PDB file of C-alpha atoms in Angstrom:
ATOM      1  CA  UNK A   1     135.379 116.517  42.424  1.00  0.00           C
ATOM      2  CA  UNK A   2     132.875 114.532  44.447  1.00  0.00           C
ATOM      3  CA  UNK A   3     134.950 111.459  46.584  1.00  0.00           C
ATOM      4  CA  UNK A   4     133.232 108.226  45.710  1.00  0.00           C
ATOM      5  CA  UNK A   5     131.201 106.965  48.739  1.00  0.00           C
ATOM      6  CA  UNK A   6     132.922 103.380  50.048  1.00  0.00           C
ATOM      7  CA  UNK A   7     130.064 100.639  50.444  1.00  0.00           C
ATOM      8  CA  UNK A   8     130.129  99.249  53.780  1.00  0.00           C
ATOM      9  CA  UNK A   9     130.880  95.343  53.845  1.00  0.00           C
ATOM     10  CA  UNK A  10     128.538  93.492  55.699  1.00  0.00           C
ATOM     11  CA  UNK A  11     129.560  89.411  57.422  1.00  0.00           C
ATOM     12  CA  UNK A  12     127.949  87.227  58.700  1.00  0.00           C
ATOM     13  CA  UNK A  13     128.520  88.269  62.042  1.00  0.00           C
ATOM     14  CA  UNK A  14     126.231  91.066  60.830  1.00  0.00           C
ATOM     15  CA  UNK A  15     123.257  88.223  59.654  1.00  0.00           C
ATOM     16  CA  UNK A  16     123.779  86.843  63.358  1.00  0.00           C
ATOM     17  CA  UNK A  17     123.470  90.415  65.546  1.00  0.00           C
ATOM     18  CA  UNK A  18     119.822  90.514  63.320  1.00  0.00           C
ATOM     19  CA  UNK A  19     117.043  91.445  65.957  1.00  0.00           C
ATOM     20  CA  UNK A  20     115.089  88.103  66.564  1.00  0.00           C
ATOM     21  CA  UNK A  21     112.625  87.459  63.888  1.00  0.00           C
ATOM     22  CA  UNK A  22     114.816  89.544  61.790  1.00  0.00           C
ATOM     23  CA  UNK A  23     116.039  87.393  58.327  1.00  0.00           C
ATOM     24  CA  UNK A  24     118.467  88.484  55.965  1.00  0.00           C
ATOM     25  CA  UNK A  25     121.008  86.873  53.000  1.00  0.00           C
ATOM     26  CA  UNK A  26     124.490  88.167  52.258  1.00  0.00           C
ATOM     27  CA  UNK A  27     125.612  87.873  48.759  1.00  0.00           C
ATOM     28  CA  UNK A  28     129.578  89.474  48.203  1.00  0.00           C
ATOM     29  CA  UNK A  29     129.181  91.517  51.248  1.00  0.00           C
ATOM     30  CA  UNK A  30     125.809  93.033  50.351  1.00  0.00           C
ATOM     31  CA  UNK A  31     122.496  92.526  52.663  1.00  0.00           C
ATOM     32  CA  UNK A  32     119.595  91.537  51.515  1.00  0.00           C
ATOM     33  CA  UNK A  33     116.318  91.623  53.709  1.00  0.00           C
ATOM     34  CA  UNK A  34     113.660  89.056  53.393  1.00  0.00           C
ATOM     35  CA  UNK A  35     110.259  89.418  53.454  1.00  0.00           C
ATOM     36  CA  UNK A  36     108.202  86.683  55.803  1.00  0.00           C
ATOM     37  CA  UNK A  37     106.800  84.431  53.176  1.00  0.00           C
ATOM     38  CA  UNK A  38     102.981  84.198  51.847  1.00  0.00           C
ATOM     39  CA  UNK A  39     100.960  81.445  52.801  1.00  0.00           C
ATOM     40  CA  UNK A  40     100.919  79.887  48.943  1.00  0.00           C
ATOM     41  CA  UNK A  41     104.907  80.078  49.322  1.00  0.00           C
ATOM     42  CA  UNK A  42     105.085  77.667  52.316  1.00  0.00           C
ATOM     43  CA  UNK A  43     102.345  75.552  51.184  1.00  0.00           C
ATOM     44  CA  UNK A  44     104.855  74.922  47.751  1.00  0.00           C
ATOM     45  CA  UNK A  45     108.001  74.782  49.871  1.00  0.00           C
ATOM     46  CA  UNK A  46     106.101  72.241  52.423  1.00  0.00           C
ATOM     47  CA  UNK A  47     105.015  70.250  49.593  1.00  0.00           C
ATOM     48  CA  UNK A  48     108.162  70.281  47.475  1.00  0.00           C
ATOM     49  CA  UNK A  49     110.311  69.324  51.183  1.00  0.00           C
ATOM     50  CA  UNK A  50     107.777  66.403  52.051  1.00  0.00           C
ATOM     51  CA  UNK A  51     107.908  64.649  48.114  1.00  0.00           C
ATOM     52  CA  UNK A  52     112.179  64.847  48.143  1.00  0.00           C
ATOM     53  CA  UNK A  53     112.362  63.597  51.717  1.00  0.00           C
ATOM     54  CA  UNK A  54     109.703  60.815  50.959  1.00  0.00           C
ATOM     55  CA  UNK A  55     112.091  59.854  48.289  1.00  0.00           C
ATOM     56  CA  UNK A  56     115.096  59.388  49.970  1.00  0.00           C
ATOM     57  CA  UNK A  57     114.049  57.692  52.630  1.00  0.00           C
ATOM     58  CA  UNK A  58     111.870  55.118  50.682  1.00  0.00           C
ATOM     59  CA  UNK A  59     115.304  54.543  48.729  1.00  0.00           C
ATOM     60  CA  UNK A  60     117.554  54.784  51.596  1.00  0.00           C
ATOM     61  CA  UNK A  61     119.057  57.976  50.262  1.00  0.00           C
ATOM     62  CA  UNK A  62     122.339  59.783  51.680  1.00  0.00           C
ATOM     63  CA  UNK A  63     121.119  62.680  51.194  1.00  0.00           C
ATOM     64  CA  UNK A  64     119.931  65.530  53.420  1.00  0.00           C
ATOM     65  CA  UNK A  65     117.263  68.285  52.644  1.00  0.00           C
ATOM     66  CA  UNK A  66     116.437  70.931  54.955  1.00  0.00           C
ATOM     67  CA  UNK A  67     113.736  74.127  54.272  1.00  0.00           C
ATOM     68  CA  UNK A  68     114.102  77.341  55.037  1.00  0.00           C
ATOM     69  CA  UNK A  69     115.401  79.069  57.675  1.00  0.00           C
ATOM     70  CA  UNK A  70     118.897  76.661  56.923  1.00  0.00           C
ATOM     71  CA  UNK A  71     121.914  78.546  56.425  1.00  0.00           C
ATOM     72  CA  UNK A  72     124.094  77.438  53.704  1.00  0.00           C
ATOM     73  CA  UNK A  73     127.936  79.529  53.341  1.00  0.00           C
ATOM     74  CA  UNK A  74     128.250  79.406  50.250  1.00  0.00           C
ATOM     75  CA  UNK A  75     131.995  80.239  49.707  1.00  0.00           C
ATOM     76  CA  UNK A  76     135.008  80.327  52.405  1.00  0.00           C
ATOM     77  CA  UNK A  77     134.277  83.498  53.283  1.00  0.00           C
ATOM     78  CA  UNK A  78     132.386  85.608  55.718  1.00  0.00           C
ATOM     79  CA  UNK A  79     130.375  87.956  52.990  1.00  0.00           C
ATOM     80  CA  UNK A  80     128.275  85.366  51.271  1.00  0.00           C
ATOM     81  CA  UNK A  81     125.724  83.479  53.406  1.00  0.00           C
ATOM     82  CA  UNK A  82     122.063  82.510  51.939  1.00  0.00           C
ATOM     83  CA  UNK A  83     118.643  80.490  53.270  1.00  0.00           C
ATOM     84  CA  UNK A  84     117.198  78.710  50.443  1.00  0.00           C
ATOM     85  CA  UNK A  85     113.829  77.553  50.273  1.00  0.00           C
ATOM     86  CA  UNK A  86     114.776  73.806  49.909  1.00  0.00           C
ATOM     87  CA  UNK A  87     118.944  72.680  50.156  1.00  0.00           C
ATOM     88  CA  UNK A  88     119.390  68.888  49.338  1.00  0.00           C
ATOM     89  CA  UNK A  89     123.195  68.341  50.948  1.00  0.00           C
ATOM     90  CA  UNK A  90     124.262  64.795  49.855  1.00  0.00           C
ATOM     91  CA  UNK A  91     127.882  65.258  51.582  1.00  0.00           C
ATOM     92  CA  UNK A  92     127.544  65.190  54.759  1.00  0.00           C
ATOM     93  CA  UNK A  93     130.511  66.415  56.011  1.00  0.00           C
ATOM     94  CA  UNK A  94     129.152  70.126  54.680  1.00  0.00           C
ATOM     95  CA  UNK A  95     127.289  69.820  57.494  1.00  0.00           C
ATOM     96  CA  UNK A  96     127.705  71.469  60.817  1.00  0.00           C
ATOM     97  CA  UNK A  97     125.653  72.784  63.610  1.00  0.00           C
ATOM     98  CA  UNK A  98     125.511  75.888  61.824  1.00  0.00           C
ATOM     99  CA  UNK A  99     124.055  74.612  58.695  1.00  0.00           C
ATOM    100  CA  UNK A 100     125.834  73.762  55.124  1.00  0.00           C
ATOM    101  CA  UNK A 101     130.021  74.767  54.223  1.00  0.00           C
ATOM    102  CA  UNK A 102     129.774  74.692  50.446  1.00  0.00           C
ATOM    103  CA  UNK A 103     127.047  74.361  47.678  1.00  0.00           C
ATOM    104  CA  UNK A 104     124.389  72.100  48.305  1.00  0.00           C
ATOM    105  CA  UNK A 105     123.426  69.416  45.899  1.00  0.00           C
ATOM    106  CA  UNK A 106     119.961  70.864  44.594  1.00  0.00           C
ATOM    107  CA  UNK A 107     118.626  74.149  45.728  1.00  0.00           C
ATOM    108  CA  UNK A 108     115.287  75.459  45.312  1.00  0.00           C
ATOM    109  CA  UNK A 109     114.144  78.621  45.399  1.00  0.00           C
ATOM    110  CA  UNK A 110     110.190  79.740  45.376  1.00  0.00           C
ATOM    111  CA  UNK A 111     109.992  83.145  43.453  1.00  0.00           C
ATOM    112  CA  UNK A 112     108.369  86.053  45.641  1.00  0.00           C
ATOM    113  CA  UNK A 113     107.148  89.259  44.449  1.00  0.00           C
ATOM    114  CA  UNK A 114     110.262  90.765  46.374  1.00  0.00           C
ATOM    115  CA  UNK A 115     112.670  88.045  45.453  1.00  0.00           C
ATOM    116  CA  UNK A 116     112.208  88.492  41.588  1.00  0.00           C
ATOM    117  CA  UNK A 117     115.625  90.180  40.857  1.00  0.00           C
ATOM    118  CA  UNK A 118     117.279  87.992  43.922  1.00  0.00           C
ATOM    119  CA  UNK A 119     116.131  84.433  42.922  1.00  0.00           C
ATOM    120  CA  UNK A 120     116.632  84.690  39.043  1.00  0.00           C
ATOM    121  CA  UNK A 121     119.944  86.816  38.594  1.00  0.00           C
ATOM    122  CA  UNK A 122     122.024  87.426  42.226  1.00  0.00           C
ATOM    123  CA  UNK A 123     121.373  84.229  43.098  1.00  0.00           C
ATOM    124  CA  UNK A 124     121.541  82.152  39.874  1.00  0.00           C
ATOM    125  CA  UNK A 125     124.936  83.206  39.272  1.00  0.00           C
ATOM    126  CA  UNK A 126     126.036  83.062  42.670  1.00  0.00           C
ATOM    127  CA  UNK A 127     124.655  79.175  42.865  1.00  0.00           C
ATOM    128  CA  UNK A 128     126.654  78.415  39.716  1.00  0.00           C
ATOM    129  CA  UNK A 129     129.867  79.835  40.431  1.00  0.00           C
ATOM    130  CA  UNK A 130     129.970  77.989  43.922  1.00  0.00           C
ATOM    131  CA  UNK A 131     129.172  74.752  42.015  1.00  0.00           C
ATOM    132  CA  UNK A 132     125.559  73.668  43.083  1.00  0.00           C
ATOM    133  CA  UNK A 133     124.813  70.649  40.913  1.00  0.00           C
ATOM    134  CA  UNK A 134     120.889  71.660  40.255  1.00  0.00           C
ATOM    135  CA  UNK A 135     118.559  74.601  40.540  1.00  0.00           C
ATOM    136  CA  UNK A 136     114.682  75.201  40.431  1.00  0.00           C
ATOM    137  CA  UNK A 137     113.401  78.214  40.458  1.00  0.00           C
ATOM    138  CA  UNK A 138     109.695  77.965  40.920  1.00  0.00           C
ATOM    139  CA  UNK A 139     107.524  81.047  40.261  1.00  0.00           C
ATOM    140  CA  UNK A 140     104.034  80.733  41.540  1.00  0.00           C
ATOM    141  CA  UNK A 141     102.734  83.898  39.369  1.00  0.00           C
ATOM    142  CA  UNK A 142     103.960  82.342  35.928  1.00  0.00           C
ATOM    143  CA  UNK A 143     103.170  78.549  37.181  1.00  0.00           C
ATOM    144  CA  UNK A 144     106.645  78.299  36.138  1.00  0.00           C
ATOM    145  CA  UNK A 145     109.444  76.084  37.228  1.00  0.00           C
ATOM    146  CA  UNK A 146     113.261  77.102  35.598  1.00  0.00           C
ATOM    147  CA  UNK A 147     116.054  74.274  35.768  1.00  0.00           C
ATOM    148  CA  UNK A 148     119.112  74.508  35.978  1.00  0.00           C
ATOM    149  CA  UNK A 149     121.358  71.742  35.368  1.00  0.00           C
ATOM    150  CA  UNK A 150     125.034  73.439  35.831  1.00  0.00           C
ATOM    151  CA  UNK A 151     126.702  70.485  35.180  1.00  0.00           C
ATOM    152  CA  UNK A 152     125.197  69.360  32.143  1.00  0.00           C
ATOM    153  CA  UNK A 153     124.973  73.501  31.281  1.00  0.00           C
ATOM    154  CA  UNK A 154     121.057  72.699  30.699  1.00  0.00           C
ATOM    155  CA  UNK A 155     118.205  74.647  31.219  1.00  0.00           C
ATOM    156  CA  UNK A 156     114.589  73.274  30.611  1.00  0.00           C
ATOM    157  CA  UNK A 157     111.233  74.887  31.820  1.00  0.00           C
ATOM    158  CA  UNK A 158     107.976  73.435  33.193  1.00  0.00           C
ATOM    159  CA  UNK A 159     104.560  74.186  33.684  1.00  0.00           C
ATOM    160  CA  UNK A 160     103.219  73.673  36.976  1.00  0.00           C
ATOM    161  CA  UNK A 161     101.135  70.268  36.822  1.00  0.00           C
ATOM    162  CA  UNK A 162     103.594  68.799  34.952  1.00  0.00           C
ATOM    163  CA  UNK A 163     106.023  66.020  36.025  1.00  0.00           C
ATOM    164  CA  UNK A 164     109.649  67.601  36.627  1.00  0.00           C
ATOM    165  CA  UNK A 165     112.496  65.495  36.636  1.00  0.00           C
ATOM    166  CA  UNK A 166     114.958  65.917  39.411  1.00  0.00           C
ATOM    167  CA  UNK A 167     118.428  66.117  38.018  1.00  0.00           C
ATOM    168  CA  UNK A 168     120.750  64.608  41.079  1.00  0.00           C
ATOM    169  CA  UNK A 169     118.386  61.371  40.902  1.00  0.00           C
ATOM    170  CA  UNK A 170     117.250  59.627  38.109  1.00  0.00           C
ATOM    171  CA  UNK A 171     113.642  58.694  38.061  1.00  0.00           C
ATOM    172  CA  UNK A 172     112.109  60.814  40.435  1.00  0.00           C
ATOM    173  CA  UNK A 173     110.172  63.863  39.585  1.00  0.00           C
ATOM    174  CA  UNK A 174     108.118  65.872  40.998  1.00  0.00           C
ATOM    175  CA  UNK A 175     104.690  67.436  40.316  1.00  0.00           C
ATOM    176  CA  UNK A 176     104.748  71.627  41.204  1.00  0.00           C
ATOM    177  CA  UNK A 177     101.127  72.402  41.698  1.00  0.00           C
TER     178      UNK A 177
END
């Protein structure tokens, strides 16, 4: 009888002896490598960062939102440990010199031929079960943006060009092109 193999647990003190240059999440112990992004990726992330910080400043928000590379620990824990696209934080005492200690408000994620799997099912769950408000997923090869309202247990879909409304503040949306 073969023993079953034990799967190592990664930390984060793993993510942070990465070689320079090196990027990686950690879902429940697991590591997952990341790609370096396309150039259509950052142009959406860019765009999507510059419309929500536009809006809270013009309205005197509270609210923070940082792009990728941030680091947002998702639990209180040491296995789970994730660099969304685009983290809105609107309490501020989440936030450290290391990045974000909870969920964030609204995350966005841009889909990524290697992030498929990641974006819509590891991290989907993972995002609800630590309590983030509001998630986009937007997938440039469908011209598709997912939302995910977890509070209101709503999901809706959107075709890029349309106007999508942002959950966490009424009357602002935003326009994936």
């Amino acid at each position: 009888m073969d023993a079953l193999r034990k799967e190592e647990i990664y930390t984060t003190d793993d993510i942070y002896a990465l070689p320079d240059g090196e990027r990686a999440e950690l879902v429940d112990g697991r590591i997952y490598y990341m790609a370096p992004p396309n150039t259509r990726h950052q142009m959406i992330v860019s765009d999507l960062h510059y419309h929500i910080k536009d809006y809270i400043k013009r309205n005197n928000g509270e609210c923070e939102v940082f792009p990728a590379p941030f680091a947002v620990f998702l639990n209180e824990d040491n296995i789970n440990y994730v660099e969304p696209d685009i983290s809105v934080i609107c309490d501020k005492s989440r936030l450290d010199e290391r990045g974000c200690h909870g969920a964030p408000d609204w995350i966005i994620e841009i889909v990524s031929p290697g992030s498929r799997q990641m974006d819509y099912f590891t991290k989907l769950f993972k995002y609800r079960a630590a309590a983030v408000r509001e998630y986009w997923i937007v997938d440039p090869a469908k011209e598709l943006v997912t939302v995910y309202r977890f509070e209101q247990e709503t999901m809706d879909q959107y075709s890029f060009g349309e106007e999508v409304p942002a959950g966490i503040y009424g009357g602002f949306s935003i326009k994936v092109q």
